[in-house]
Short mmCIF file of C-alpha atoms in Angstrom, two decimals:
data_model
loop_
_atom_site.label_atom_id
_atom_site.label_comp_id
_atom_site.label_asym_id
_atom_site.label_seq_id
_atom_site.Cartn_x
_atom_site.Cartn_y
_atom_site.Cartn_z
CA LEU A 1 -65.49 -24.31 -133.47
CA ALA A 2 -66.39 -20.72 -132.56
CA ILE A 3 -68.21 -20.31 -135.91
CA ARG A 4 -69.95 -23.71 -135.71
CA GLU A 5 -71.22 -22.89 -132.24
CA ASN A 6 -73.23 -20.02 -133.72
CA VAL A 7 -74.24 -21.57 -137.05
CA ARG A 8 -76.20 -24.55 -135.79
CA VAL A 9 -79.80 -25.73 -135.66
CA ASP A 10 -81.87 -27.49 -133.05
CA THR A 11 -85.16 -29.14 -134.05
CA GLU A 12 -87.22 -25.94 -133.85
CA LYS A 13 -84.66 -23.76 -135.62
CA LEU A 14 -84.33 -26.39 -138.35
CA ARG A 15 -88.04 -26.15 -139.11
CA THR A 16 -87.82 -22.35 -139.21
CA LEU A 17 -84.79 -22.40 -141.48
CA LEU A 18 -86.32 -24.90 -143.92
CA SER A 19 -89.41 -22.68 -144.10
CA ARG A 20 -87.34 -19.52 -144.75
CA LEU A 21 -85.32 -21.27 -147.44
CA GLY A 22 -88.57 -21.79 -149.36
CA ALA A 23 -88.27 -18.18 -150.55
CA VAL A 24 -85.08 -18.95 -152.52
CA ALA A 25 -85.16 -22.71 -153.11
CA GLY A 26 -87.77 -25.16 -154.36
CA GLY A 27 -86.02 -28.12 -152.81
CA ARG A 28 -83.96 -27.75 -149.64
CA LEU A 29 -82.25 -29.95 -147.07
CA VAL A 30 -80.20 -28.81 -144.07
CA LEU A 31 -77.48 -31.00 -142.57
CA GLY A 32 -76.11 -29.83 -139.23
CA THR A 33 -73.64 -31.91 -137.21
CA CYS A 34 -70.83 -31.21 -134.76
CA GLU A 35 -68.45 -30.86 -137.70
CA ARG A 36 -70.51 -29.21 -140.43
CA PHE A 37 -73.42 -27.03 -141.40
CA GLU A 38 -74.57 -27.59 -144.97
CA ILE A 39 -77.52 -26.46 -147.08
CA TYR A 40 -78.50 -28.42 -150.17
CA ALA A 41 -80.88 -26.46 -152.36
CA THR A 42 -82.44 -26.47 -155.81
CA THR A 43 -81.92 -22.78 -156.47
CA ARG A 44 -80.60 -20.12 -158.82
CA HIS A 45 -78.90 -18.38 -155.88
CA SER A 46 -75.41 -19.89 -156.16
CA SER A 47 -73.34 -16.85 -155.08
CA THR A 48 -71.37 -17.35 -151.89
CA ASN A 49 -71.95 -13.69 -151.05
CA ALA A 50 -75.72 -14.11 -151.28
CA TRP A 51 -75.66 -17.08 -148.92
CA SER A 52 -73.29 -15.40 -146.44
CA SER A 53 -75.69 -12.45 -146.27
CA MET A 54 -78.68 -14.72 -145.61
CA LEU A 55 -76.86 -16.83 -143.03
CA SER A 56 -75.56 -13.69 -141.33
CA GLN A 57 -79.11 -12.43 -140.87
CA TRP A 58 -80.51 -15.77 -139.74
CA PHE A 59 -77.79 -16.60 -137.23
CA HIS A 60 -76.77 -13.05 -136.22
CA VAL A 61 -73.14 -13.65 -137.14
CA PRO A 62 -71.24 -10.97 -139.13
CA ALA A 63 -70.91 -11.95 -142.80
CA LEU A 64 -67.18 -11.13 -142.71
CA LEU A 65 -66.69 -13.89 -140.12
CA LEU A 66 -68.70 -16.42 -142.13
CA GLU A 67 -67.29 -15.83 -145.61
CA PRO A 68 -63.83 -17.44 -145.09
CA HIS A 69 -65.57 -20.68 -144.05
CA LEU A 70 -68.18 -20.88 -146.81
CA ARG A 71 -67.86 -23.20 -149.80
CA ALA A 72 -70.34 -23.36 -152.69
CA ARG A 73 -70.64 -26.41 -154.96
CA PRO A 74 -73.00 -26.32 -157.94
CA GLY A 75 -74.88 -29.15 -159.66
CA ALA A 76 -73.16 -32.51 -159.87
CA ALA A 77 -70.38 -31.36 -157.51
CA ALA A 78 -72.96 -30.73 -154.78
CA ALA A 79 -74.52 -34.16 -155.36
CA GLU A 80 -71.13 -35.86 -155.24
CA HIS A 81 -70.30 -34.03 -152.02
CA LEU A 82 -73.47 -35.30 -150.29
CA LEU A 83 -72.67 -38.87 -151.37
CA ARG A 84 -69.13 -38.50 -150.01
CA VAL A 85 -70.48 -37.06 -146.73
CA ALA A 86 -72.89 -39.97 -146.27
CA ALA A 87 -70.07 -42.42 -147.02
CA GLY A 88 -67.87 -40.88 -144.32
CA LEU A 89 -65.25 -39.64 -146.76
CA GLU A 90 -65.62 -35.97 -145.83
CA SER A 91 -65.36 -36.46 -142.08
CA ARG A 92 -62.20 -35.65 -140.18
CA ILE A 93 -62.58 -39.13 -138.72
CA VAL A 94 -62.75 -40.91 -142.07
CA GLY A 95 -65.44 -43.59 -142.16
CA GLU A 96 -67.15 -42.42 -138.96
CA ALA A 97 -70.38 -44.30 -138.33
CA PRO A 98 -72.77 -41.60 -136.98
CA ILE A 99 -72.75 -39.39 -140.11
CA LEU A 100 -75.02 -41.69 -142.13
CA GLY A 101 -77.68 -41.50 -139.43
CA GLN A 102 -77.35 -37.72 -139.40
CA VAL A 103 -77.84 -37.55 -143.17
CA ARG A 104 -80.89 -39.79 -142.78
CA ASP A 105 -82.27 -37.48 -140.06
CA ALA A 106 -81.78 -34.42 -142.29
CA PHE A 107 -83.62 -36.19 -145.13
CA SER A 108 -86.49 -37.18 -142.81
CA ALA A 109 -86.87 -33.61 -141.51
CA ALA A 110 -86.98 -32.17 -145.04
CA LEU A 111 -89.41 -34.89 -146.13
CA GLU A 112 -91.71 -34.26 -143.17
CA MET A 113 -91.91 -30.55 -144.04
CA ASN A 114 -92.45 -31.25 -147.75
CA CYS A 115 -89.20 -29.45 -148.64
CA LEU A 116 -87.84 -31.95 -151.17
CA ASP A 117 -88.44 -31.63 -154.89
CA THR A 118 -87.88 -34.62 -157.17
CA GLU A 119 -84.26 -33.75 -157.96
CA LEU A 120 -83.08 -33.22 -154.38
CA SER A 121 -85.07 -36.21 -153.11
CA THR A 122 -83.33 -38.42 -155.69
CA VAL A 123 -79.89 -37.15 -154.63
CA ALA A 124 -80.59 -37.56 -150.91
CA ARG A 125 -81.91 -41.12 -151.33
CA ALA A 126 -78.86 -41.97 -153.44
CA ALA A 127 -76.60 -40.61 -150.70
CA ILE A 128 -78.25 -42.78 -148.04
CA ARG A 129 -78.02 -45.88 -150.27
CA THR A 130 -74.38 -45.08 -150.99
CA GLY A 131 -73.57 -44.69 -147.30
CA LYS A 132 -75.12 -48.10 -146.57
CA ARG A 133 -73.26 -49.79 -149.43
CA VAL A 134 -69.93 -48.31 -148.39
CA ARG A 135 -70.37 -49.71 -144.89
CA HIS A 136 -71.50 -53.15 -146.06
CA GLU A 137 -69.33 -53.64 -149.15
CA THR A 138 -66.03 -51.96 -148.21
CA ASN A 139 -63.65 -51.90 -145.28
CA LEU A 140 -63.90 -48.14 -144.80
CA GLY A 141 -65.90 -48.38 -141.59
CA ALA A 142 -64.26 -51.57 -140.34
CA GLY A 143 -62.40 -49.74 -137.59
CA SER A 144 -65.66 -48.25 -136.27
CA ARG A 145 -63.83 -45.03 -135.40
CA SER A 146 -65.87 -42.23 -133.93
CA ILE A 147 -65.29 -39.25 -131.71
CA ALA A 148 -66.21 -41.55 -128.81
CA THR A 149 -63.45 -44.03 -129.65
CA ILE A 150 -60.92 -41.20 -130.09
CA ALA A 151 -61.77 -39.82 -126.63
CA LEU A 152 -61.51 -43.22 -124.96
CA ASP A 153 -58.28 -44.04 -126.82
CA ALA A 154 -56.84 -40.80 -125.43
CA LEU A 155 -57.95 -41.75 -121.93
CA ALA A 156 -56.42 -45.22 -122.26
CA SER A 157 -53.14 -43.83 -123.57
CA GLU A 158 -52.75 -41.73 -120.42
CA SER A 159 -54.32 -44.06 -117.85
CA GLY A 160 -53.33 -47.51 -119.06
CA ASP A 161 -55.94 -50.08 -118.00
CA THR A 162 -59.27 -48.22 -117.94
CA SER A 163 -61.47 -51.17 -116.92
CA GLU A 164 -61.58 -50.02 -113.29
CA ARG A 165 -61.97 -46.34 -114.09
CA THR A 166 -65.25 -44.54 -113.46
CA VAL A 167 -66.51 -42.74 -116.56
CA ALA A 168 -69.59 -40.52 -116.53
CA VAL A 169 -71.54 -39.58 -119.67
CA LEU A 170 -73.55 -36.35 -119.59
CA GLY A 171 -76.31 -36.45 -122.20
CA THR A 172 -79.02 -38.77 -123.44
CA GLY A 173 -78.94 -38.35 -127.23
CA ARG A 174 -77.46 -40.39 -130.06
CA LEU A 175 -73.85 -39.50 -129.27
CA ALA A 176 -74.34 -40.48 -125.62
CA GLU A 177 -75.60 -43.87 -126.82
CA VAL A 178 -72.48 -44.29 -128.96
CA VAL A 179 -70.24 -43.41 -126.01
CA LEU A 180 -72.03 -45.77 -123.61
CA SER A 181 -71.90 -48.57 -126.18
CA GLU A 182 -68.15 -48.07 -126.57
CA LEU A 183 -67.65 -48.02 -122.79
CA ARG A 184 -69.44 -51.36 -122.55
CA ARG A 185 -67.48 -52.82 -125.46
CA ARG A 186 -64.23 -51.89 -123.72
CA GLU A 187 -65.50 -53.47 -120.49
CA ILE A 188 -65.22 -50.24 -118.50
CA ARG A 189 -67.38 -51.46 -115.67
CA ASN A 190 -68.06 -48.24 -113.75
CA ARG A 191 -70.35 -46.37 -116.15
CA ILE A 192 -72.60 -43.48 -115.11
CA SER A 193 -75.39 -41.95 -117.22
CA VAL A 194 -76.36 -38.38 -116.32
CA GLY A 195 -79.17 -36.27 -117.78
CA ARG A 196 -82.10 -33.97 -117.11
CA ASP A 197 -84.74 -36.35 -118.46
CA VAL A 198 -85.00 -38.92 -115.65
CA GLN A 199 -86.93 -41.45 -117.76
CA ARG A 200 -84.47 -41.21 -120.64
CA VAL A 201 -81.50 -41.63 -118.27
CA SER A 202 -83.16 -44.68 -116.73
CA ASP A 203 -83.76 -46.18 -120.17
CA LEU A 204 -80.11 -45.69 -121.14
CA ALA A 205 -78.97 -47.20 -117.85
CA LEU A 206 -81.02 -50.33 -118.53
CA ARG A 207 -79.76 -50.64 -122.12
CA PHE A 208 -76.10 -50.09 -121.33
CA ASP A 209 -75.91 -51.39 -117.76
CA SER A 210 -74.88 -48.06 -116.27
CA ASP A 211 -75.70 -46.17 -113.08
CA ALA A 212 -78.48 -43.62 -113.74
CA GLN A 213 -78.08 -40.21 -112.09
CA PRO A 214 -80.10 -36.97 -112.53
CA MET A 215 -78.35 -33.66 -113.24
CA SER A 216 -79.18 -32.57 -109.68
CA ARG A 217 -76.59 -35.16 -108.54
CA LEU A 218 -73.85 -33.89 -110.87
CA GLY A 219 -71.62 -32.77 -108.00
CA HIS A 220 -71.74 -36.27 -106.49
CA VAL A 221 -70.97 -37.80 -109.89
CA LEU A 222 -67.94 -35.54 -110.39
CA ASP A 223 -66.59 -36.64 -107.02
CA ARG A 224 -66.74 -40.29 -108.13
CA ALA A 225 -65.55 -39.94 -111.73
CA ASP A 226 -62.09 -40.27 -113.25
CA ALA A 227 -63.36 -38.98 -116.59
CA VAL A 228 -66.50 -37.21 -117.82
CA ILE A 229 -67.67 -37.20 -121.43
CA VAL A 230 -70.09 -34.35 -122.10
CA CYS A 231 -72.38 -34.65 -125.13
CA THR A 232 -75.67 -32.89 -124.45
CA ALA A 233 -77.79 -30.80 -126.81
CA ALA A 234 -77.82 -27.82 -124.42
CA SER A 235 -77.26 -24.35 -125.89
CA THR A 236 -75.37 -23.18 -122.77
CA TYR A 237 -72.83 -24.54 -120.32
CA VAL A 238 -74.07 -27.47 -118.23
CA LEU A 239 -70.80 -27.78 -116.31
CA ASP A 240 -69.03 -24.76 -114.89
CA ALA A 241 -66.25 -24.14 -112.40
CA ALA A 242 -68.73 -23.82 -109.53
CA ALA A 243 -69.52 -27.53 -109.88
CA LEU A 244 -65.97 -28.41 -108.84
CA PRO A 245 -64.11 -27.29 -105.72
CA ALA A 246 -61.10 -25.12 -106.52
CA ASP A 247 -58.96 -27.24 -104.17
CA ARG A 248 -59.93 -30.54 -105.79
CA ARG A 249 -56.91 -32.86 -105.87
CA ARG A 250 -58.20 -36.01 -107.53
CA PRO A 251 -57.42 -35.86 -111.28
CA LEU A 252 -60.40 -35.51 -113.62
CA TRP A 253 -60.36 -35.54 -117.42
CA ILE A 254 -63.35 -33.86 -119.06
CA PHE A 255 -64.08 -34.34 -122.76
CA ASP A 256 -66.50 -31.77 -124.19
CA LEU A 257 -67.89 -33.26 -127.42
CA SER A 258 -70.75 -30.76 -127.71
CA VAL A 259 -71.35 -27.96 -130.21
CA PRO A 260 -71.87 -25.40 -128.81
CA ARG A 261 -69.49 -26.20 -125.99
CA ASN A 262 -71.24 -27.40 -122.84
CA VAL A 263 -68.29 -26.97 -120.47
CA ASP A 264 -67.15 -23.55 -119.33
CA PRO A 265 -63.49 -23.12 -120.41
CA ALA A 266 -62.78 -21.83 -116.87
CA VAL A 267 -63.13 -25.44 -115.70
CA GLY A 268 -59.87 -26.21 -117.49
CA ARG A 269 -58.02 -23.76 -115.25
CA ILE A 270 -58.66 -25.88 -112.15
CA PRO A 271 -55.23 -27.53 -111.51
CA SER A 272 -56.56 -31.09 -111.12
CA VAL A 273 -58.83 -30.91 -114.19
CA ARG A 274 -57.86 -31.56 -117.79
CA LEU A 275 -60.40 -30.23 -120.32
CA THR A 276 -60.35 -31.36 -123.96
CA HIS A 277 -62.88 -30.04 -126.45
CA LEU A 278 -64.11 -31.54 -129.70
CA ASP A 279 -61.73 -29.84 -132.13
CA GLU A 280 -58.69 -30.86 -130.08
CA LEU A 281 -59.78 -34.50 -130.34
CA LEU A 282 -60.42 -34.17 -134.05
CA ARG A 283 -56.94 -32.79 -134.58
CA VAL A 284 -55.58 -35.88 -132.81
CA ALA A 285 -57.68 -38.07 -135.11
CA MET A 286 -56.32 -36.36 -138.23
CA ARG A 287 -52.73 -37.04 -137.13
CA GLN A 288 -53.38 -40.76 -136.70
#
Protein backbone atom coordinates (compact mmCIF):
# COMPACT_ATOMS: atom_id res chain seq x y z
CA LEU A 1 0.00 0.00 0.00
CA ALA A 2 2.80 2.44 0.84
CA ILE A 3 4.30 1.93 -2.65
CA ARG A 4 0.94 2.12 -4.46
CA GLU A 5 0.15 5.38 -2.70
CA ASN A 6 3.13 6.97 -4.46
CA VAL A 7 2.94 5.19 -7.82
CA ARG A 8 -0.49 6.32 -8.94
CA VAL A 9 -2.02 8.59 -11.55
CA ASP A 10 -4.90 11.03 -11.53
CA THR A 11 -6.36 12.25 -14.83
CA GLU A 12 -3.77 14.98 -15.37
CA LYS A 13 -0.79 12.84 -14.38
CA LEU A 14 -2.05 10.06 -16.66
CA ARG A 15 -1.94 12.39 -19.65
CA THR A 16 1.58 13.50 -18.72
CA LEU A 17 2.78 9.93 -18.26
CA LEU A 18 1.31 8.73 -21.57
CA SER A 19 3.06 11.64 -23.29
CA ARG A 20 6.42 10.86 -21.64
CA LEU A 21 6.13 7.19 -22.54
CA GLY A 22 6.06 8.23 -26.20
CA ALA A 23 9.86 8.57 -26.02
CA VAL A 24 10.31 4.83 -25.41
CA ALA A 25 7.11 3.21 -26.72
CA GLY A 26 5.10 3.51 -29.92
CA GLY A 27 1.97 2.13 -28.30
CA ARG A 28 1.27 2.63 -24.61
CA LEU A 29 -1.56 2.14 -22.15
CA VAL A 30 -1.50 2.83 -18.40
CA LEU A 31 -3.79 0.97 -16.00
CA GLY A 32 -3.91 2.37 -12.47
CA THR A 33 -6.33 1.04 -9.85
CA CYS A 34 -6.37 0.70 -6.07
CA GLU A 35 -4.60 -2.65 -6.43
CA ARG A 36 -2.24 -2.19 -9.37
CA PHE A 37 -0.19 0.11 -11.53
CA GLU A 38 0.60 -1.37 -14.94
CA ILE A 39 2.14 -0.07 -18.16
CA TYR A 40 1.49 -1.88 -21.43
CA ALA A 41 3.88 -0.76 -24.13
CA THR A 42 5.08 -1.67 -27.61
CA THR A 43 8.75 -1.15 -26.89
CA ARG A 44 12.26 -2.57 -27.04
CA HIS A 45 12.86 -1.46 -23.44
CA SER A 46 11.99 -4.68 -21.61
CA SER A 47 14.55 -4.48 -18.77
CA THR A 48 13.04 -4.20 -15.31
CA ASN A 49 15.97 -2.00 -14.29
CA ALA A 50 15.26 0.45 -17.10
CA TRP A 51 11.62 0.77 -16.07
CA SER A 52 12.42 1.10 -12.36
CA SER A 53 14.77 3.97 -13.21
CA MET A 54 12.10 5.75 -15.28
CA LEU A 55 9.35 5.21 -12.72
CA SER A 56 11.67 6.37 -9.94
CA GLN A 57 12.24 9.67 -11.75
CA TRP A 58 8.59 10.18 -12.66
CA PHE A 59 7.14 9.40 -9.24
CA HIS A 60 10.07 10.50 -7.04
CA VAL A 61 10.31 7.11 -5.36
CA PRO A 62 13.75 5.49 -4.86
CA ALA A 63 14.37 2.73 -7.42
CA LEU A 64 15.49 0.36 -4.65
CA LEU A 65 12.00 0.58 -3.13
CA LEU A 66 10.28 -0.04 -6.46
CA GLU A 67 12.37 -2.92 -7.80
CA PRO A 68 11.09 -5.69 -5.46
CA HIS A 69 7.53 -4.93 -6.64
CA LEU A 70 8.16 -4.75 -10.39
CA ARG A 71 7.28 -7.56 -12.78
CA ALA A 72 8.01 -7.53 -16.51
CA ARG A 73 6.12 -9.72 -18.99
CA PRO A 74 7.12 -9.73 -22.67
CA GLY A 75 5.03 -10.38 -25.77
CA ALA A 76 2.25 -12.93 -25.51
CA ALA A 77 2.66 -13.15 -21.71
CA ALA A 78 1.85 -9.43 -21.41
CA ALA A 79 -1.21 -9.85 -23.65
CA GLU A 80 -2.42 -12.84 -21.64
CA HIS A 81 -1.96 -10.89 -18.41
CA LEU A 82 -4.16 -8.01 -19.64
CA LEU A 83 -6.88 -10.48 -20.65
CA ARG A 84 -6.70 -12.11 -17.22
CA VAL A 85 -6.85 -8.69 -15.52
CA ALA A 86 -9.96 -7.68 -17.49
CA ALA A 87 -11.57 -11.03 -16.65
CA GLY A 88 -11.00 -10.49 -12.92
CA LEU A 89 -8.60 -13.41 -12.57
CA GLU A 90 -5.67 -11.30 -11.35
CA SER A 91 -7.59 -9.44 -8.65
CA ARG A 92 -7.26 -10.33 -5.00
CA ILE A 93 -11.06 -10.41 -5.02
CA VAL A 94 -11.35 -12.89 -7.88
CA GLY A 95 -14.05 -11.93 -10.37
CA GLU A 96 -14.46 -8.38 -9.03
CA ALA A 97 -16.79 -6.32 -11.20
CA PRO A 98 -15.14 -2.84 -11.28
CA ILE A 99 -11.88 -3.94 -12.95
CA LEU A 100 -13.42 -4.29 -16.42
CA GLY A 101 -14.62 -0.69 -16.29
CA GLN A 102 -11.15 0.41 -15.20
CA VAL A 103 -9.54 -1.41 -18.14
CA ARG A 104 -12.08 0.25 -20.43
CA ASP A 105 -11.22 3.67 -18.95
CA ALA A 106 -7.49 3.07 -19.49
CA PHE A 107 -8.17 2.10 -23.12
CA SER A 108 -10.32 5.21 -23.66
CA ALA A 109 -7.64 7.51 -22.22
CA ALA A 110 -4.93 6.01 -24.43
CA LEU A 111 -7.24 6.17 -27.45
CA GLU A 112 -8.10 9.81 -26.80
CA MET A 113 -4.40 10.74 -26.71
CA ASN A 114 -3.62 8.70 -29.83
CA CYS A 115 -1.26 6.44 -27.85
CA LEU A 116 -2.37 3.08 -29.26
CA ASP A 117 -0.65 1.42 -32.19
CA THR A 118 -2.40 -1.38 -34.08
CA GLU A 119 -0.88 -4.17 -31.98
CA LEU A 120 -1.70 -2.72 -28.56
CA SER A 121 -5.15 -1.57 -29.69
CA THR A 122 -5.94 -5.14 -30.80
CA VAL A 123 -4.82 -6.57 -27.45
CA ALA A 124 -6.77 -3.99 -25.42
CA ARG A 125 -9.98 -4.53 -27.41
CA ALA A 126 -9.57 -8.29 -27.00
CA ALA A 127 -9.18 -7.84 -23.24
CA ILE A 128 -12.40 -5.83 -22.99
CA ARG A 129 -14.30 -8.40 -25.09
CA THR A 130 -12.88 -11.18 -22.95
CA GLY A 131 -13.91 -9.45 -19.72
CA LYS A 132 -17.47 -9.08 -21.03
CA ARG A 133 -17.66 -12.72 -22.15
CA VAL A 134 -16.36 -14.01 -18.83
CA ARG A 135 -19.08 -12.10 -17.00
CA HIS A 136 -21.87 -13.18 -19.35
CA GLU A 137 -20.83 -16.76 -20.15
CA THR A 138 -19.31 -18.01 -16.88
CA ASN A 139 -20.17 -17.98 -13.20
CA LEU A 140 -16.96 -16.20 -12.19
CA GLY A 141 -18.69 -12.93 -11.35
CA ALA A 142 -21.91 -14.50 -10.08
CA GLY A 143 -21.14 -13.58 -6.49
CA SER A 144 -20.67 -9.91 -7.44
CA ARG A 145 -17.89 -9.60 -4.87
CA SER A 146 -16.16 -6.27 -4.60
CA ILE A 147 -14.27 -4.33 -1.98
CA ALA A 148 -17.63 -2.75 -1.09
CA THR A 149 -19.24 -6.12 -0.36
CA ILE A 150 -16.20 -7.23 1.67
CA ALA A 151 -16.43 -4.08 3.84
CA LEU A 152 -20.16 -4.48 4.41
CA ASP A 153 -19.80 -8.20 5.11
CA ALA A 154 -17.25 -7.29 7.79
CA LEU A 155 -19.64 -4.75 9.28
CA ALA A 156 -22.49 -7.27 9.30
CA SER A 157 -20.34 -9.94 10.92
CA GLU A 158 -19.64 -7.62 13.87
CA SER A 159 -22.97 -5.78 14.08
CA GLY A 160 -25.52 -8.42 13.12
CA ASP A 161 -28.57 -6.80 11.53
CA THR A 162 -27.27 -3.69 9.72
CA SER A 163 -30.60 -2.52 8.28
CA GLU A 164 -31.03 0.11 11.00
CA ARG A 165 -27.40 1.20 11.01
CA THR A 166 -26.39 4.59 9.63
CA VAL A 167 -23.65 4.29 7.01
CA ALA A 168 -21.99 7.33 5.44
CA VAL A 169 -20.10 7.22 2.13
CA LEU A 170 -17.42 9.85 1.54
CA GLY A 171 -16.77 10.28 -2.17
CA THR A 172 -18.69 10.70 -5.41
CA GLY A 173 -16.77 8.54 -7.90
CA ARG A 174 -17.33 5.08 -9.34
CA LEU A 175 -16.44 3.24 -6.14
CA ALA A 176 -18.84 5.41 -4.14
CA GLU A 177 -21.58 4.43 -6.59
CA VAL A 178 -20.76 0.75 -6.06
CA VAL A 179 -20.89 1.18 -2.28
CA LEU A 180 -24.21 3.08 -2.35
CA SER A 181 -25.71 0.48 -4.69
CA GLU A 182 -24.67 -2.30 -2.31
CA LEU A 183 -26.09 -0.41 0.69
CA ARG A 184 -29.43 -0.13 -1.11
CA ARG A 185 -29.36 -3.79 -2.15
CA ARG A 186 -28.85 -4.79 1.49
CA GLU A 187 -31.72 -2.52 2.54
CA ILE A 188 -29.55 -0.42 4.84
CA ARG A 189 -32.03 2.41 5.08
CA ASN A 190 -29.95 5.16 6.68
CA ARG A 191 -27.55 6.06 3.88
CA ILE A 192 -25.58 9.32 3.72
CA SER A 193 -23.66 10.63 0.69
CA VAL A 194 -20.89 13.12 1.47
CA GLY A 195 -18.70 15.03 -0.99
CA ARG A 196 -17.20 18.36 -1.99
CA ASP A 197 -19.12 18.65 -5.26
CA VAL A 198 -22.61 19.60 -4.04
CA GLN A 199 -24.28 18.87 -7.39
CA ARG A 200 -22.63 15.47 -7.69
CA VAL A 201 -23.63 14.56 -4.11
CA SER A 202 -27.21 15.61 -4.84
CA ASP A 203 -27.27 13.48 -8.00
CA LEU A 204 -26.02 10.43 -6.09
CA ALA A 205 -28.58 11.02 -3.35
CA LEU A 206 -31.38 11.01 -5.92
CA ARG A 207 -30.09 7.87 -7.65
CA PHE A 208 -29.50 5.86 -4.49
CA ASP A 209 -32.09 7.39 -2.15
CA SER A 210 -29.54 8.69 0.33
CA ASP A 211 -29.19 11.83 2.43
CA ALA A 212 -26.92 14.36 0.66
CA GLN A 213 -24.43 16.23 2.85
CA PRO A 214 -21.53 18.57 1.90
CA MET A 215 -18.05 18.04 3.34
CA SER A 216 -18.58 21.13 5.50
CA ARG A 217 -21.09 19.02 7.48
CA LEU A 218 -18.70 16.10 7.99
CA GLY A 219 -18.58 16.56 11.77
CA HIS A 220 -22.39 16.32 11.96
CA VAL A 221 -22.33 13.21 9.75
CA LEU A 222 -19.74 11.51 11.97
CA ASP A 223 -21.93 12.14 15.00
CA ARG A 224 -24.82 10.31 13.30
CA ALA A 225 -22.93 7.45 11.66
CA ASP A 226 -22.24 3.92 12.87
CA ALA A 227 -19.87 3.31 9.97
CA VAL A 228 -18.12 5.48 7.37
CA ILE A 229 -16.79 4.19 4.05
CA VAL A 230 -14.20 6.56 2.58
CA CYS A 231 -13.52 6.32 -1.16
CA THR A 232 -12.55 9.73 -2.52
CA ALA A 233 -9.95 10.61 -5.14
CA ALA A 234 -8.20 13.08 -2.82
CA SER A 235 -4.40 13.02 -2.69
CA THR A 236 -4.37 13.90 1.04
CA TYR A 237 -6.30 13.03 4.18
CA VAL A 238 -9.94 14.14 4.14
CA LEU A 239 -10.62 12.79 7.62
CA ASP A 240 -8.25 13.41 10.50
CA ALA A 241 -8.37 13.08 14.27
CA ALA A 242 -9.50 16.69 14.67
CA ALA A 243 -12.82 15.76 13.05
CA LEU A 244 -13.65 13.49 15.99
CA PRO A 245 -13.67 14.38 19.68
CA ALA A 246 -11.04 12.48 21.66
CA ASP A 247 -13.67 11.57 24.28
CA ARG A 248 -16.13 10.16 21.75
CA ARG A 249 -17.87 7.11 23.22
CA ARG A 250 -20.21 5.96 20.47
CA PRO A 251 -18.49 3.23 18.41
CA LEU A 252 -17.57 4.14 14.83
CA TRP A 253 -16.07 1.84 12.19
CA ILE A 254 -14.22 3.63 9.40
CA PHE A 255 -13.26 1.80 6.20
CA ASP A 256 -10.62 3.62 4.14
CA LEU A 257 -10.83 2.19 0.60
CA SER A 258 -8.77 4.97 -0.99
CA VAL A 259 -5.28 4.91 -2.50
CA PRO A 260 -3.58 7.01 -1.31
CA ARG A 261 -5.17 6.67 2.10
CA ASN A 262 -7.71 9.38 2.85
CA VAL A 263 -7.95 8.80 6.60
CA ASP A 264 -5.16 9.84 8.94
CA PRO A 265 -3.93 6.69 10.77
CA ALA A 266 -4.09 8.72 14.01
CA VAL A 267 -7.88 8.41 13.78
CA GLY A 268 -7.50 4.71 14.57
CA ARG A 269 -5.97 5.55 17.94
CA ILE A 270 -9.21 7.11 19.20
CA PRO A 271 -10.58 4.42 21.60
CA SER A 272 -14.12 4.37 20.18
CA VAL A 273 -12.98 4.26 16.53
CA ARG A 274 -12.03 1.21 14.52
CA LEU A 275 -10.08 2.02 11.33
CA THR A 276 -9.65 -0.57 8.56
CA HIS A 277 -7.73 0.25 5.40
CA LEU A 278 -7.94 -1.31 1.95
CA ASP A 279 -5.15 -3.88 2.25
CA GLU A 280 -6.56 -5.22 5.52
CA LEU A 281 -9.89 -5.86 3.78
CA LEU A 282 -8.18 -7.48 0.82
CA ARG A 283 -6.32 -9.84 3.13
CA VAL A 284 -9.68 -10.85 4.59
CA ALA A 285 -10.99 -11.46 1.06
CA MET A 286 -8.03 -13.69 0.19
CA ARG A 287 -8.68 -15.89 3.25
CA GLN A 288 -12.31 -16.47 2.27
